[in-house]
PDB file of C-alpha atoms in Angstrom:
ATOM      1  CA  MET A  23      -8.333   4.648  14.927  1.00  0.00           C
ATOM      2  CA  ARG A  24      -9.747   2.260  17.631  1.00  0.00           C
ATOM      3  CA  ARG A  25     -12.609   1.146  15.361  1.00  0.00           C
ATOM      4  CA  ILE A  26     -10.198   0.566  12.461  1.00  0.00           C
ATOM      5  CA  VAL A  27      -7.843  -1.552  14.512  1.00  0.00           C
ATOM      6  CA  GLY A  28     -10.785  -3.327  15.987  1.00  0.00           C
ATOM      7  CA  ALA A  29     -12.081  -4.116  12.466  1.00  0.00           C
ATOM      8  CA  ILE A  30      -8.712  -5.406  11.540  1.00  0.00           C
ATOM      9  CA  ARG A  31      -8.517  -7.621  14.685  1.00  0.00           C
ATOM     10  CA  LYS A  32     -11.997  -9.060  14.047  1.00  0.00           C
ATOM     11  CA  ALA A  33     -11.157  -9.902  10.356  1.00  0.00           C
ATOM     12  CA  VAL A  34      -7.884 -11.542  11.317  1.00  0.00           C
ATOM     13  CA  GLU A  35      -9.592 -13.604  13.877  1.00  0.00           C
ATOM     14  CA  GLU A  36     -12.683 -14.378  11.866  1.00  0.00           C
ATOM     15  CA  PHE A  37     -11.080 -15.173   8.542  1.00  0.00           C
ATOM     16  CA  ASN A  38      -7.501 -16.068   9.497  1.00  0.00           C
ATOM     17  CA  LEU A  39      -6.214 -13.350   7.268  1.00  0.00           C
ATOM     18  CA  ILE A  40      -2.816 -13.226   8.889  1.00  0.00           C
ATOM     19  CA  GLU A  41      -0.750 -16.101  10.030  1.00  0.00           C
ATOM     20  CA  ASP A  42       2.512 -16.253  12.028  1.00  0.00           C
ATOM     21  CA  GLY A  43       5.457 -15.443   9.783  1.00  0.00           C
ATOM     22  CA  ASP A  44       3.441 -13.673   7.079  1.00  0.00           C
ATOM     23  CA  LYS A  45       4.953 -10.681   5.301  1.00  0.00           C
ATOM     24  CA  ILE A  46       2.277  -8.087   4.458  1.00  0.00           C
ATOM     25  CA  ALA A  47       2.882  -5.491   1.788  1.00  0.00           C
ATOM     26  CA  VAL A  48       0.542  -2.504   1.699  1.00  0.00           C
ATOM     27  CA  GLY A  49       0.291  -0.723  -1.588  1.00  0.00           C
ATOM     28  CA  VAL A  50       0.548   2.910  -0.673  1.00  0.00           C
ATOM     29  CA  SER A  51      -0.854   5.424  -3.100  1.00  0.00           C
ATOM     30  CA  GLY A  52      -0.497   8.311  -0.774  1.00  0.00           C
ATOM     31  CA  GLY A  53      -4.177   8.635  -0.135  1.00  0.00           C
ATOM     32  CA  LYS A  54      -5.851   8.276   3.169  1.00  0.00           C
ATOM     33  CA  ASP A  55      -7.208   4.724   2.582  1.00  0.00           C
ATOM     34  CA  SER A  56      -3.858   3.152   2.176  1.00  0.00           C
ATOM     35  CA  LEU A  57      -2.217   5.148   4.850  1.00  0.00           C
ATOM     36  CA  ILE A  58      -4.837   4.319   7.364  1.00  0.00           C
ATOM     37  CA  LEU A  59      -4.731   0.674   6.531  1.00  0.00           C
ATOM     38  CA  LEU A  60      -0.926   0.714   6.987  1.00  0.00           C
ATOM     39  CA  TYR A  61      -1.142   2.572  10.173  1.00  0.00           C
ATOM     40  CA  GLY A  62      -3.919   0.234  11.562  1.00  0.00           C
ATOM     41  CA  LEU A  63      -1.869  -2.800  10.671  1.00  0.00           C
ATOM     42  CA  LYS A  64       1.186  -1.251  12.433  1.00  0.00           C
ATOM     43  CA  ILE A  65      -0.787  -0.602  15.559  1.00  0.00           C
ATOM     44  CA  PHE A  66      -2.404  -4.088  15.438  1.00  0.00           C
ATOM     45  CA  GLN A  67       1.119  -5.559  14.987  1.00  0.00           C
ATOM     46  CA  ARG A  68       2.127  -4.285  18.404  1.00  0.00           C
ATOM     47  CA  PHE A  69      -0.348  -6.396  20.500  1.00  0.00           C
ATOM     48  CA  SER A  70      -1.353  -9.106  18.059  1.00  0.00           C
ATOM     49  CA  PRO A  71      -0.729 -12.697  19.015  1.00  0.00           C
ATOM     50  CA  VAL A  72       0.079 -13.285  15.438  1.00  0.00           C
ATOM     51  CA  LYS A  73       3.539 -12.166  14.468  1.00  0.00           C
ATOM     52  CA  TYR A  74       3.981 -10.697  10.973  1.00  0.00           C
ATOM     53  CA  GLU A  75       6.227  -8.343   9.091  1.00  0.00           C
ATOM     54  CA  LEU A  76       4.800  -5.220   7.356  1.00  0.00           C
ATOM     55  CA  GLU A  77       6.130  -3.266   4.450  1.00  0.00           C
ATOM     56  CA  ALA A  78       4.853  -0.308   2.442  1.00  0.00           C
ATOM     57  CA  ILE A  79       5.257  -0.020  -1.278  1.00  0.00           C
ATOM     58  CA  THR A  80       4.559   2.631  -3.828  1.00  0.00           C
ATOM     59  CA  LEU A  81       4.671   2.173  -7.513  1.00  0.00           C
ATOM     60  CA  THR A  82       5.173   5.508  -9.194  1.00  0.00           C
ATOM     61  CA  LEU A  83       3.397   6.137 -12.510  1.00  0.00           C
ATOM     62  CA  GLY A  84       6.200   8.210 -13.894  1.00  0.00           C
ATOM     63  CA  PHE A  85       4.535  11.523 -13.496  1.00  0.00           C
ATOM     64  CA  GLU A  86       6.734  14.706 -12.889  1.00  0.00           C
ATOM     65  CA  ASN A  87       6.297  16.501  -9.613  1.00  0.00           C
ATOM     66  CA  PHE A  88       4.877  13.417  -7.800  1.00  0.00           C
ATOM     67  CA  ASP A  89       6.092  14.410  -4.382  1.00  0.00           C
ATOM     68  CA  LEU A  90       6.170  11.465  -1.790  1.00  0.00           C
ATOM     69  CA  SER A  91       8.165  13.337   0.837  1.00  0.00           C
ATOM     70  CA  GLU A  92       5.330  13.725   3.245  1.00  0.00           C
ATOM     71  CA  VAL A  93       4.157  10.028   2.875  1.00  0.00           C
ATOM     72  CA  LYS A  94       7.790   8.794   3.281  1.00  0.00           C
ATOM     73  CA  LYS A  95       8.160  10.964   6.436  1.00  0.00           C
ATOM     74  CA  PHE A  96       5.005   9.509   7.898  1.00  0.00           C
ATOM     75  CA  ILE A  97       5.905   5.874   7.086  1.00  0.00           C
ATOM     76  CA  GLU A  98       9.398   6.395   8.527  1.00  0.00           C
ATOM     77  CA  GLU A  99       7.744   7.876  11.736  1.00  0.00           C
ATOM     78  CA  ILE A 100       5.680   4.774  12.362  1.00  0.00           C
ATOM     79  CA  GLY A 101       8.596   2.468  11.695  1.00  0.00           C
ATOM     80  CA  VAL A 102       7.700   0.550   8.618  1.00  0.00           C
ATOM     81  CA  PRO A 103      10.112  -0.321   5.828  1.00  0.00           C
ATOM     82  CA  TYR A 104       9.224   1.614   2.646  1.00  0.00           C
ATOM     83  CA  THR A 105       9.968   0.756  -0.955  1.00  0.00           C
ATOM     84  CA  ILE A 106       9.340   2.988  -3.969  1.00  0.00           C
ATOM     85  CA  LYS A 107       9.449   1.469  -7.348  1.00  0.00           C
ATOM     86  CA  GLU A 108       9.742   3.821 -10.288  1.00  0.00           C
ATOM     87  CA  THR A 109       7.548   2.855 -13.296  1.00  0.00           C
ATOM     88  CA  GLN A 110       6.554   4.345 -16.586  1.00  0.00           C
ATOM     89  CA  ILE A 111       2.869   3.293 -16.500  1.00  0.00           C
ATOM     90  CA  GLY A 112       1.662   6.902 -16.994  1.00  0.00           C
ATOM     91  CA  LYS A 113       3.748   7.252 -20.088  1.00  0.00           C
ATOM     92  CA  ILE A 114       2.574   3.966 -21.549  1.00  0.00           C
ATOM     93  CA  ILE A 115      -1.103   4.690 -20.841  1.00  0.00           C
ATOM     94  CA  PHE A 116      -1.292   8.339 -21.767  1.00  0.00           C
ATOM     95  CA  ASP A 117       1.557   8.980 -24.306  1.00  0.00           C
ATOM     96  CA  ILE A 118       1.969   5.700 -26.106  1.00  0.00           C
ATOM     97  CA  ARG A 119      -1.479   4.111 -25.961  1.00  0.00           C
ATOM     98  CA  LYS A 120      -3.443   7.407 -25.535  1.00  0.00           C
ATOM     99  CA  GLU A 121      -6.070   5.660 -23.586  1.00  0.00           C
ATOM    100  CA  LYS A 122      -9.462   7.437 -23.246  1.00  0.00           C
ATOM    101  CA  ASN A 123     -10.447   5.358 -20.182  1.00  0.00           C
ATOM    102  CA  PRO A 124      -7.118   4.697 -18.463  1.00  0.00           C
ATOM    103  CA  CYS A 125      -8.252   3.533 -15.001  1.00  0.00           C
ATOM    104  CA  SER A 126      -8.735  -0.206 -15.820  1.00  0.00           C
ATOM    105  CA  LEU A 127      -5.518  -0.589 -17.723  1.00  0.00           C
ATOM    106  CA  CYS A 128      -3.608   1.294 -14.996  1.00  0.00           C
ATOM    107  CA  ALA A 129      -4.948  -1.005 -12.304  1.00  0.00           C
ATOM    108  CA  ARG A 130      -4.179  -4.168 -14.262  1.00  0.00           C
ATOM    109  CA  MET A 131      -0.549  -2.859 -14.997  1.00  0.00           C
ATOM    110  CA  ARG A 132       0.028  -2.088 -11.323  1.00  0.00           C
ATOM    111  CA  ARG A 133      -1.310  -5.589 -10.258  1.00  0.00           C
ATOM    112  CA  GLY A 134       0.918  -7.120 -12.872  1.00  0.00           C
ATOM    113  CA  LEU A 135       4.040  -5.295 -11.632  1.00  0.00           C
ATOM    114  CA  CYS A 136       3.114  -6.383  -8.026  1.00  0.00           C
ATOM    115  CA  THR A 137       3.320 -10.022  -8.964  1.00  0.00           C
ATOM    116  CA  ILE A 138       6.829  -9.700 -10.328  1.00  0.00           C
ATOM    117  CA  LEU A 139       8.207  -7.577  -7.500  1.00  0.00           C
TER     118      LEU A 139
END
C-alpha cells in the first residue's frame, strides 16, 4: 500500500491533480483496482497538505444477485461516503439491443450517466 500511496502523492505533486476543496468521486465496480484506488486516496487524504473530499459511487447494471454488501462494508469501514445508483444498463444492452460486443457501449453509457449525476 505504501507504493500506491507514494505513487498518488507523486502524481498529485507532479501534475497538480488535486487542488484544495476538490471533491473526488471514485467509480467503484467492486473490483480490486477501484477499491485500492479509493483506499489509497483515503490514506493520502489523512496527511496530504491538499484538502479534498472523497466519495465512492457504484452504478449498478441492473443484474439480479449483484451483491455489494462486502464492498459497502469495506467502504463504511474506511469512512468514505458511498452512493449506489441503480441503472438498467444491462437490460438495455443485452435484452433490448442484444449487443454482441457490449463492452464499449456499456462504458459509454456509464460515462454518460456519470456526467448527469
